[in-house]
Coordinates of C-alpha atoms in Angstrom, one line a residue:
M22 CA 0.0 0.0 0.0
S23 CA 1.4 3.4 -0.9
H24 CA 1.5 5.8 2.1
P25 CA 1.5 9.6 2.0
H26 CA 4.8 11.1 3.0
P27 CA 4.9 14.1 5.3
D28 CA 7.4 15.9 3.0
L29 CA 5.2 15.8 -0.1
Q30 CA 5.6 18.8 -2.4
L31 CA 3.0 20.6 -4.4
P32 CA 1.9 18.5 -7.4
G33 CA 3.0 19.4 -10.9
P34 CA 0.5 20.2 -13.6
L35 CA -2.1 17.5 -14.3
A36 CA -1.0 15.3 -17.3
P37 CA -3.3 15.5 -20.4
G38 CA -6.0 12.9 -20.2
A39 CA -5.5 12.2 -16.5
L40 CA -7.9 12.6 -13.5
R41 CA -6.9 14.3 -10.3
I42 CA -8.5 13.5 -6.9
V43 CA -7.9 15.9 -4.0
P44 CA -9.6 15.1 -0.6
L45 CA -10.1 18.3 1.3
G46 CA -11.6 16.6 4.4
G47 CA -12.7 13.2 5.7
L48 CA -9.4 11.4 5.4
G49 CA -7.7 11.1 8.7
E50 CA -10.9 12.2 10.7
V51 CA -14.5 11.3 11.1
G52 CA -16.4 14.2 9.4
R53 CA -15.7 17.2 7.2
N54 CA -16.0 15.0 4.1
M55 CA -15.1 16.7 0.8
T56 CA -13.4 15.4 -2.3
V57 CA -12.5 17.4 -5.5
F58 CA -12.2 15.7 -8.9
E59 CA -10.4 17.5 -11.7
Y60 CA -10.4 16.6 -15.4
D61 CA -9.4 18.9 -18.3
G62 CA -9.5 22.0 -16.2
K63 CA -13.0 21.4 -14.7
L64 CA -13.9 20.3 -11.2
L65 CA -16.5 18.1 -9.6
I66 CA -17.0 18.0 -5.8
I67 CA -18.5 15.1 -3.9
D68 CA -19.8 16.1 -0.5
C69 CA -19.0 19.2 1.5
G70 CA -19.4 18.6 5.3
V71 CA -18.4 19.9 8.7
L72 CA -16.5 18.4 11.6
F73 CA -17.6 19.1 15.1
P74 CA -15.1 20.5 17.6
E75 CA -13.5 18.6 20.4
D76 CA -12.6 19.7 23.9
H77 CA -9.2 21.0 22.8
Q78 CA -10.8 23.5 20.4
P79 CA -12.6 25.8 22.9
G80 CA -15.1 28.3 21.5
V81 CA -15.2 26.7 18.1
D82 CA -18.7 26.0 16.7
L83 CA -17.8 24.1 13.5
I84 CA -14.8 23.1 11.5
L85 CA -14.9 23.4 7.7
P86 CA -12.8 22.0 4.9
D87 CA -10.1 24.3 3.6
F88 CA -11.5 25.9 0.4
D89 CA -8.2 27.7 -0.5
Y90 CA -7.3 25.0 -3.1
I91 CA -10.4 25.9 -5.2
S92 CA -11.2 29.4 -4.0
D93 CA -9.8 31.0 -7.2
R94 CA -11.4 28.3 -9.4
M95 CA -15.0 28.6 -8.5
D96 CA -16.1 29.1 -12.1
D97 CA -14.5 25.7 -13.0
I98 CA -16.9 23.8 -10.7
E99 CA -19.4 21.8 -12.7
A100 CA -21.4 20.6 -9.7
I101 CA -21.4 19.5 -6.0
V102 CA -22.8 16.0 -5.5
L103 CA -24.1 15.2 -2.1
T104 CA -24.3 11.5 -1.2
H105 CA -26.7 12.0 1.8
G106 CA -28.1 14.5 4.3
H107 CA -25.8 14.1 7.3
E108 CA -24.1 17.3 8.6
D109 CA -20.6 15.8 8.0
H110 CA -21.5 15.6 4.3
I111 CA -23.7 18.8 3.7
G112 CA -23.0 21.1 6.6
A113 CA -20.2 23.2 4.8
V114 CA -22.2 23.8 1.6
P115 CA -23.5 27.2 2.8
Y116 CA -20.0 28.4 3.4
L117 CA -18.8 27.2 0.0
L118 CA -21.8 28.9 -1.7
R119 CA -20.6 32.2 -0.3
L120 CA -17.9 32.0 -2.9
R121 CA -20.3 31.2 -5.8
R122 CA -24.0 30.9 -5.2
D123 CA -25.2 29.2 -8.4
I124 CA -23.2 26.0 -8.2
P125 CA -25.5 23.1 -9.1
L126 CA -26.2 21.0 -6.0
V127 CA -27.0 17.4 -6.9
G128 CA -28.6 14.9 -4.6
S129 CA -31.6 12.9 -3.6
Q130 CA -34.9 14.4 -2.6
L131 CA -34.4 14.1 1.2
T132 CA -30.8 15.2 1.1
L133 CA -31.6 18.4 -0.9
A134 CA -34.7 19.1 1.3
F135 CA -32.5 19.1 4.4
L136 CA -29.9 21.2 2.7
E137 CA -32.5 23.7 1.3
A138 CA -33.8 24.3 4.8
K139 CA -30.3 25.0 6.0
L140 CA -29.5 27.3 3.1
K141 CA -32.7 29.3 3.9
E142 CA -31.2 30.1 7.3
H143 CA -28.2 31.5 5.4
R144 CA -30.4 33.4 3.1
I145 CA -29.2 31.5 0.0
T146 CA -31.4 30.4 -2.8
P147 CA -29.7 27.3 -4.2
N148 CA -29.6 25.7 -7.7
L149 CA -30.9 22.3 -6.7
Q150 CA -30.9 19.3 -9.1
T151 CA -32.7 16.3 -7.7
V152 CA -31.6 12.8 -8.7
S153 CA -32.5 9.2 -7.7
E154 CA -30.9 5.8 -7.9
G155 CA -30.6 4.4 -11.4
Q156 CA -30.4 7.9 -13.0
R157 CA -27.4 9.2 -15.0
R158 CA -26.6 12.9 -15.3
K159 CA -23.7 14.5 -17.2
F160 CA -21.9 17.6 -15.9
G161 CA -19.2 18.6 -18.4
A162 CA -16.8 15.7 -18.8
F163 CA -18.2 14.0 -15.6
D164 CA -20.8 11.3 -16.4
L165 CA -22.5 10.4 -13.2
E166 CA -24.6 7.4 -12.3
F167 CA -26.4 7.2 -8.9
V168 CA -26.7 3.9 -7.0
A169 CA -28.9 3.3 -4.0
V170 CA -27.1 2.5 -0.8
N171 CA -28.4 1.8 2.7
H172 CA -27.3 4.1 5.6
S173 CA -28.6 5.5 8.8
I174 CA -30.5 8.1 6.9
P175 CA -32.9 7.5 4.0
D176 CA -32.1 8.3 0.3
A177 CA -28.4 7.8 0.5
L178 CA -26.5 7.4 -2.8
A179 CA -23.3 6.0 -4.1
V180 CA -21.9 7.8 -7.1
A181 CA -20.2 6.3 -10.2
V182 CA -18.1 8.9 -12.0
R183 CA -17.2 8.1 -15.6
T184 CA -14.5 10.3 -17.2
P185 CA -12.3 9.8 -20.3
A186 CA -9.5 9.1 -17.7
G187 CA -11.3 6.2 -16.1
S188 CA -14.3 5.3 -13.9
I189 CA -14.6 5.9 -10.2
L190 CA -17.1 4.4 -7.8
H191 CA -17.6 6.4 -4.6
T192 CA -19.7 4.6 -2.0
G193 CA -20.5 7.6 0.2
D194 CA -21.4 6.3 3.7
F195 CA -23.1 2.9 3.4
K196 CA -23.8 -0.5 4.9
M197 CA -25.5 -3.6 3.7
D198 CA -28.5 -4.0 5.9
Q199 CA -30.6 -6.8 4.3
L200 CA -33.8 -5.9 6.2
P201 CA -33.8 -2.1 6.3
L202 CA -36.8 -0.3 7.8
D203 CA -37.6 1.4 4.5
G204 CA -36.9 -1.6 2.3
R205 CA -34.2 0.2 0.4
I206 CA -31.1 -2.0 0.3
T207 CA -27.7 -1.3 -1.1
D208 CA -27.8 -2.1 -4.8
L209 CA -25.1 -4.7 -5.1
R210 CA -26.4 -5.7 -8.5
A211 CA -25.4 -2.2 -9.7
F212 CA -22.1 -2.5 -7.9
A213 CA -21.5 -5.8 -9.8
R214 CA -22.6 -4.3 -13.2
L215 CA -20.2 -1.4 -12.7
G216 CA -17.5 -3.8 -11.7
E217 CA -18.0 -5.8 -14.9
E218 CA -17.8 -2.5 -16.9
G219 CA -14.5 -1.7 -15.0
I220 CA -13.9 0.4 -12.0
D221 CA -10.5 2.1 -12.2
L222 CA -10.7 3.6 -8.7
F223 CA -13.0 2.4 -5.8
M224 CA -13.4 5.0 -3.0
V225 CA -14.8 3.1 0.0
D226 CA -16.2 4.2 3.3
S227 CA -13.7 3.1 6.0
T228 CA -15.6 4.1 9.3
N229 CA -16.2 0.5 10.4
A230 CA -13.3 -1.2 8.6
E231 CA -11.8 -2.3 12.0
V232 CA -15.0 -4.0 13.1
P233 CA -15.2 -7.7 12.2
G234 CA -18.3 -9.4 10.7
F235 CA -21.4 -7.6 9.6
T236 CA -23.2 -4.5 10.9
V237 CA -26.4 -5.4 12.8
S238 CA -29.8 -4.7 11.2
E239 CA -31.8 -1.6 12.2
R240 CA -34.7 -4.0 12.9
D241 CA -32.9 -5.5 15.9
I242 CA -33.4 -2.2 17.8
G243 CA -37.2 -2.4 17.7
P244 CA -37.6 -5.1 20.3
V245 CA -35.0 -3.5 22.6
L246 CA -36.8 -0.2 22.5
D247 CA -40.1 -2.0 23.1
G248 CA -38.6 -3.6 26.2
V249 CA -37.3 -0.3 27.5
F250 CA -40.8 1.3 27.0
T251 CA -42.4 -1.6 28.8
R252 CA -40.2 -1.2 31.9
A253 CA -40.2 2.6 32.0
D254 CA -42.5 4.1 34.7
G255 CA -41.8 7.8 34.1
R256 CA -40.8 10.0 31.3
I257 CA -38.7 8.7 28.4
V258 CA -36.1 10.9 26.8
V259 CA -34.5 9.6 23.6
A260 CA -31.5 11.5 22.2
S261 CA -30.4 11.0 18.6
F262 CA -29.0 12.8 15.6
S263 CA -31.5 15.3 14.3
S264 CA -31.4 13.7 10.8
H265 CA -31.8 10.0 12.0
V266 CA -35.2 9.4 10.5
H267 CA -35.1 5.7 11.1
R268 CA -34.5 6.1 14.8
V269 CA -37.2 8.6 15.2
Q270 CA -39.6 6.3 13.3
Q271 CA -38.8 3.5 15.7
V272 CA -39.4 5.8 18.7
L273 CA -42.7 7.0 17.3
D274 CA -43.9 3.3 16.7
A275 CA -42.8 2.2 20.2
A276 CA -44.6 5.2 21.8
N277 CA -47.7 4.5 19.8
A278 CA -47.7 0.9 20.9
H279 CA -47.4 1.9 24.5
G280 CA -49.9 4.7 24.6
R281 CA -47.4 7.5 24.9
R282 CA -47.2 10.8 23.1
V283 CA -44.0 12.2 21.6
A284 CA -42.7 15.7 21.6
L285 CA -39.8 16.7 19.4
V286 CA -37.2 18.9 21.2
G287 CA -34.5 20.9 19.5
R288 CA -34.8 23.2 16.5
S289 CA -32.9 21.0 14.0
M290 CA -34.9 17.9 15.2
V291 CA -38.2 19.7 14.6
R292 CA -37.1 21.1 11.3
N293 CA -35.7 17.8 9.9
M294 CA -38.5 15.6 11.0
T295 CA -41.2 18.0 9.7
I296 CA -39.4 17.8 6.3
A297 CA -39.2 14.0 6.5
A298 CA -42.9 13.6 7.4
E299 CA -44.0 16.0 4.6
L300 CA -42.0 14.1 2.0
G301 CA -43.2 10.7 3.2
Y302 CA -40.0 9.4 4.7
L303 CA -41.3 9.5 8.3
H304 CA -44.7 8.0 9.0
V305 CA -46.3 9.6 12.1
P306 CA -49.1 7.6 13.7
D307 CA -52.3 9.7 14.3
G308 CA -52.3 11.6 17.5
V309 CA -48.8 10.6 18.6
L310 CA -47.0 13.9 18.1
I311 CA -47.6 16.8 20.5
D312 CA -46.1 20.2 21.1
V313 CA -43.4 20.2 23.8
K314 CA -45.3 23.0 25.6
K315 CA -48.1 20.5 26.4
I316 CA -46.0 17.7 28.0
D317 CA -46.7 19.0 31.5
D318 CA -50.4 18.4 30.9
L319 CA -49.8 14.7 30.6
P320 CA -48.7 12.2 33.3
D321 CA -45.0 11.2 33.1
D322 CA -45.8 7.7 32.0
R323 CA -47.5 9.0 28.9
V324 CA -44.6 11.2 27.7
V325 CA -41.7 10.6 25.3
L326 CA -39.2 13.4 24.4
M327 CA -37.2 13.0 21.2
C328 CA -34.2 15.4 21.4
T329 CA -30.8 16.3 20.0
G330 CA -27.5 16.2 21.9
S331 CA -26.5 12.5 21.7
Q332 CA -22.8 13.6 21.2
G333 CA -22.6 15.8 24.2
E334 CA -23.0 19.1 22.3
P335 CA -23.1 21.8 25.0
M336 CA -25.9 23.8 23.5
A337 CA -28.1 20.8 22.4
A338 CA -31.2 19.8 24.3
L339 CA -29.9 16.8 26.2
S340 CA -26.9 18.7 27.6
R341 CA -29.1 21.5 28.8
I342 CA -31.5 19.0 30.4
A343 CA -28.6 17.4 32.2
N344 CA -27.4 20.8 33.4
R345 CA -31.0 21.8 34.5
D346 CA -30.9 24.6 31.9
H347 CA -33.9 23.5 29.9
R348 CA -37.7 23.7 30.3
V349 CA -37.7 19.9 30.2
S350 CA -36.6 18.2 33.4
V351 CA -35.8 14.6 34.3
G352 CA -35.5 13.0 37.7
P353 CA -36.0 9.7 39.6
G354 CA -38.1 7.2 37.6
D355 CA -37.3 8.7 34.2
T356 CA -35.4 6.9 31.5
V357 CA -32.9 8.5 29.1
I358 CA -31.9 6.6 25.9
L359 CA -28.8 7.7 23.9
A360 CA -29.7 6.2 20.6
S361 CA -26.6 6.9 18.6
S362 CA -23.0 5.8 18.2
L363 CA -20.1 7.5 20.0
I364 CA -18.1 9.6 17.5
P365 CA -14.4 9.5 18.4
G366 CA -13.4 12.6 20.3
N367 CA -16.8 13.1 22.0
E368 CA -16.4 10.5 24.7
N369 CA -15.7 12.8 27.6
A370 CA -18.6 15.1 26.7
V371 CA -21.0 12.2 26.4
F372 CA -19.9 10.6 29.7
R373 CA -20.2 13.9 31.4
I374 CA -23.9 14.1 30.4
I375 CA -24.5 10.5 31.3
N376 CA -23.1 11.2 34.8
G377 CA -25.2 14.4 35.1
L378 CA -28.4 12.6 34.2
I379 CA -27.7 9.7 36.6
R380 CA -27.0 12.2 39.3
L381 CA -30.5 13.7 38.7
G382 CA -31.9 10.2 39.3
A383 CA -32.6 9.1 35.7
K384 CA -31.8 5.7 34.3
V385 CA -29.5 6.1 31.3
I386 CA -29.5 3.5 28.6
H387 CA -26.8 3.7 25.9
Q388 CA -24.9 1.7 23.4
S389 CA -22.6 0.2 26.0
N390 CA -25.4 -1.4 28.1
A391 CA -28.2 -2.1 25.5
R392 CA -28.5 -2.4 21.8
V393 CA -30.3 1.0 21.3
H394 CA -28.2 1.9 18.3
V395 CA -26.6 0.2 15.3
S396 CA -24.0 1.7 13.1
G397 CA -24.8 3.1 9.6
H398 CA -21.5 1.9 8.2
A399 CA -20.3 -1.4 6.6
S400 CA -18.2 -3.6 8.8
A401 CA -15.2 -5.6 7.5
G402 CA -17.3 -8.5 6.3
E403 CA -19.5 -6.3 4.1
L404 CA -16.4 -4.4 2.7
L405 CA -14.9 -7.8 1.7
Y406 CA -18.1 -8.6 -0.2
C407 CA -17.9 -5.2 -2.0
Y408 CA -14.3 -5.7 -3.0
N409 CA -15.0 -9.2 -4.4
I410 CA -18.1 -7.9 -6.3
V411 CA -16.5 -4.8 -7.8
R412 CA -13.0 -6.1 -8.4
P413 CA -11.5 -2.6 -8.8
K414 CA -8.2 -1.9 -10.4
N415 CA -7.2 0.7 -7.7
V416 CA -8.6 1.4 -4.2
M417 CA -8.6 4.6 -2.1
P418 CA -10.1 4.2 1.3
V419 CA -12.1 7.3 2.4
H420 CA -14.1 8.5 5.4
G421 CA -12.2 7.7 8.7
E422 CA -9.2 8.1 10.9
I423 CA -5.8 6.8 9.8
R424 CA -6.5 3.5 11.6
H425 CA -9.7 3.0 9.7
L426 CA -8.1 3.8 6.3
V427 CA -5.3 1.4 6.9
A428 CA -7.7 -1.4 8.0
N429 CA -9.8 -0.8 4.9
G430 CA -6.7 -0.9 2.7
A431 CA -5.7 -4.2 4.3
L432 CA -9.1 -5.7 3.4
A433 CA -8.7 -4.7 -0.2
V434 CA -5.3 -6.4 -0.3
A435 CA -6.8 -9.5 1.3
T436 CA -9.2 -9.8 -1.6
G437 CA -6.5 -9.7 -4.2
V438 CA -6.0 -6.0 -4.9
P439 CA -2.2 -5.5 -5.4
P440 CA -0.7 -3.6 -2.5
E441 CA 0.8 -1.0 -4.8
R442 CA -2.7 -0.3 -6.1
V443 CA -4.1 0.7 -2.7
V444 CA -3.6 4.4 -2.1
L445 CA -3.7 5.6 1.5
A446 CA -4.1 9.4 1.4
E447 CA -4.8 12.0 4.0
D448 CA -6.5 15.4 3.6
G449 CA -4.7 17.5 1.0
V450 CA -2.8 14.5 -0.6
V451 CA -3.2 14.7 -4.3
V452 CA -3.9 11.4 -6.2
D453 CA -3.7 11.2 -10.0
L454 CA -5.3 8.5 -12.1
I455 CA -3.2 8.1 -15.2
K456 CA -3.6 5.2 -17.7
G457 CA -5.5 3.1 -15.2
K458 CA -3.1 3.5 -12.3
A459 CA -3.6 5.7 -9.2
R460 CA -0.6 7.3 -7.6
I461 CA 0.2 10.0 -5.1
A462 CA 1.4 13.1 -7.0
G463 CA 2.0 15.5 -4.1
A464 CA 0.0 17.5 -1.6
V465 CA -1.7 20.8 -1.2
P466 CA -2.1 22.9 1.9
C467 CA -5.2 21.8 3.7
G468 CA -5.8 23.0 7.2
Y469 CA -8.8 23.4 9.5
V470 CA -11.0 26.4 9.0
Y471 CA -12.8 27.3 12.2
V472 CA -16.3 28.8 12.5
D473 CA -16.4 30.8 15.7
G474 CA -19.7 32.7 16.0
S475 CA -20.0 34.9 12.9
S476 CA -16.2 34.5 12.2
V477 CA -15.2 32.1 9.5
G478 CA -11.5 31.3 9.3
G479 CA -10.6 34.1 11.8
V480 CA -9.5 31.8 14.6
T481 CA -5.9 30.4 14.1
E482 CA -4.2 27.5 15.8
A483 CA -2.1 30.1 17.8
E484 CA -5.3 31.6 19.2
L485 CA -6.7 28.2 20.1
K486 CA -3.5 27.6 22.0
D487 CA -4.0 30.8 23.9
R488 CA -7.6 29.8 24.7
R489 CA -6.4 26.4 26.0
I490 CA -3.7 28.1 28.2
L491 CA -6.3 30.5 29.6
G492 CA -8.7 27.6 30.3
E493 CA -6.1 25.3 31.8
E494 CA -3.4 27.5 33.4
G495 CA -5.1 30.9 33.9
F496 CA -3.4 34.2 33.5
I497 CA -1.4 36.8 35.5
S498 CA -1.5 40.5 34.6
I499 CA 1.2 42.9 35.7
F500 CA 1.0 46.7 35.6
A501 CA 3.9 49.1 36.1
V502 CA 4.6 52.8 35.4
V503 CA 8.1 53.9 34.4
D504 CA 9.4 57.5 34.4
S505 CA 10.4 58.1 30.8
S506 CA 13.1 60.6 31.8
T507 CA 14.8 58.7 34.6
G508 CA 13.8 55.2 33.7
K509 CA 12.8 54.4 37.3
V510 CA 9.6 52.5 38.3
V511 CA 7.3 55.1 39.8
S512 CA 4.2 52.9 40.3
G513 CA 3.8 49.2 40.7
P514 CA 4.4 46.6 39.8
Q515 CA 0.8 45.5 40.6
L516 CA -0.1 41.8 40.0
H517 CA -3.5 40.3 39.5
A518 CA -4.3 36.6 38.7
R519 CA -7.3 34.8 37.4
G520 CA -7.6 31.0 37.2
V521 CA -4.3 30.4 38.9
A522 CA -5.7 29.0 42.1
E523 CA -3.8 31.6 44.1
D524 CA -5.0 34.9 45.5
D525 CA -3.2 38.2 44.9
A526 CA -1.6 38.0 48.3
K527 CA 0.4 35.0 47.2
L528 CA 1.6 37.0 44.2
A529 CA 3.1 39.7 46.6
E530 CA 6.2 37.6 47.2
I531 CA 7.4 38.1 43.6
V532 CA 7.0 41.9 43.8
P533 CA 10.5 42.6 45.3
E534 CA 12.3 40.4 42.8
L535 CA 10.3 42.0 40.0
T536 CA 11.0 45.5 41.2
K537 CA 14.7 44.7 41.4
A538 CA 14.8 43.2 37.9
L539 CA 13.1 46.3 36.4
S540 CA 15.4 48.7 38.3
E541 CA 18.5 46.8 37.0
A542 CA 17.1 46.8 33.5
T543 CA 16.4 50.6 33.6
A544 CA 19.8 51.3 35.2
G545 CA 21.4 49.4 32.4
G546 CA 19.8 51.7 29.9
T547 CA 16.7 49.8 29.0
A548 CA 13.8 52.2 28.7
D549 CA 11.8 50.7 25.9
A550 CA 8.4 49.6 27.2
H551 CA 8.4 46.4 25.1
Q552 CA 11.8 45.3 26.4
L553 CA 10.6 46.0 30.0
Q554 CA 7.5 43.9 29.3
Q555 CA 9.8 41.0 28.3
V556 CA 11.8 41.4 31.6
I557 CA 8.5 41.1 33.5
R558 CA 7.4 38.1 31.5
R559 CA 10.7 36.2 32.2
V560 CA 10.7 36.9 35.9
V561 CA 7.0 36.1 36.5
G562 CA 7.1 33.1 34.2
R563 CA 10.1 31.6 36.1
W564 CA 8.5 32.3 39.5
A565 CA 5.1 30.7 38.4
S566 CA 6.9 27.7 37.0
T567 CA 9.0 27.0 40.1
R568 CA 6.7 28.1 42.9
L569 CA 3.3 27.3 41.5
R570 CA 4.1 24.6 39.0
R571 CA 2.0 26.3 36.5
R572 CA 2.5 28.0 33.1
P573 CA -0.1 30.8 33.0
M574 CA -0.5 33.3 30.3
I575 CA 1.5 36.4 31.5
I576 CA 0.2 39.8 30.4
P577 CA 2.6 42.6 31.3
V578 CA 1.6 46.3 30.8
V579 CA 4.3 49.0 31.1
V580 CA 3.2 52.6 30.8
E581 CA 5.7 55.4 30.4
A582 CA 4.9 58.6 32.4

């Protein structure tokens, strides 16, 4: 298997008749999926999603793909193809459309409906082009065929991309549930037909490549939910992704069977499920749904709340419920079900919420103690089937952390794909398909772009480091006034600390040493305020390190009088 090298240079010009593939997100992480295809000067994009921040990225709301690689080539984009409606595949589209609003957005009915509602909040009127499985559409030199795949959201599609340089099959996120709730299975007959035609590059979902065997069917959750509903005496709160139509359907059916009413909690949950119901993807039993404002009119054993926040998002409904910062409350006798997988990096936030709910007296059921969720991604056994069915000439694992990509590549090799034909790339690594062979051609800059409130790209890694220091180590501010004519310290130094776990009285012990250091500096001819600030920073930093065993942010202010 060919591995990307950390010292890769910028790629040279694309050879005539070749196809270039540049992943701008989703390779080396779970989320932020986006891949750019280039042929004869024109671009096709598959997916454009977001990544959600982790604890070490304080204050960040979303993380976008880095659009710099294509920002000056917006007119070359033929279309953006969206494989399904999850945020990690469509969430960054509004930000890309700020650069060019009329890019054709291609996807299934439900995917585009979810996206259109999101774009309305951004005040963007999109150019939507709805497709369905079995259809073929051409955008410039890119001849696209759409294939039904099963996932944890309805209407997911794989995409076959035919170009003069060769054919690519991109699975999107998929699994091979043989008894899906909506009856829509992954179309392996189409995979086989495309394989017979010849797939030069197979781009395969890697998320569950480390998991042996086969992903469990969604139908297995129904009896588990039914058992939980049977045993529950008080309120039931179910947390899930706001786009997980299948899970909401199962909750509605279980509630209906047990004489309970369901209230949707969370803006995105209400928005998405309203869209799904209007389009016929969600079937709501008569009289089951009620407004959340009416739940207090019903006894607790008649209420189910379907909410967002299963990943521990601080502003989502479940987190606020756990922190007693929501109109919905839980307590002894109530049951909370976390009906979603645990995305890597969210473990601490989720366990914090679980502990908070248990502290309030609720019983918490999650993936670790009951089968209340199954993955939406193919496990190793299913991936082996796909490789044997498609028989691709080259393989490029996508969607996952490095360990997932490597495991997926090993599966391809096990089915007979030559190791040199398995390309392991990360975000920014450029892969060229030339005369039937995929090879790494270089790399382009590809960093994280942070959304922080209304700021997009304004937060740098250095600023995030400052936030982490402030949050973990606190800060000490020092104020001193220096006579500009004599260079002597005429006021201060005054020290104040925040988040250092020491009061200002403790800081007084450093004042004599600091005053001496400033006097020696000024006596030696140093009168520049910036240089004196550096003296303060060194003295206080050394003292904090040796006496407090801390490395706080030090903010010296020297005023010349």
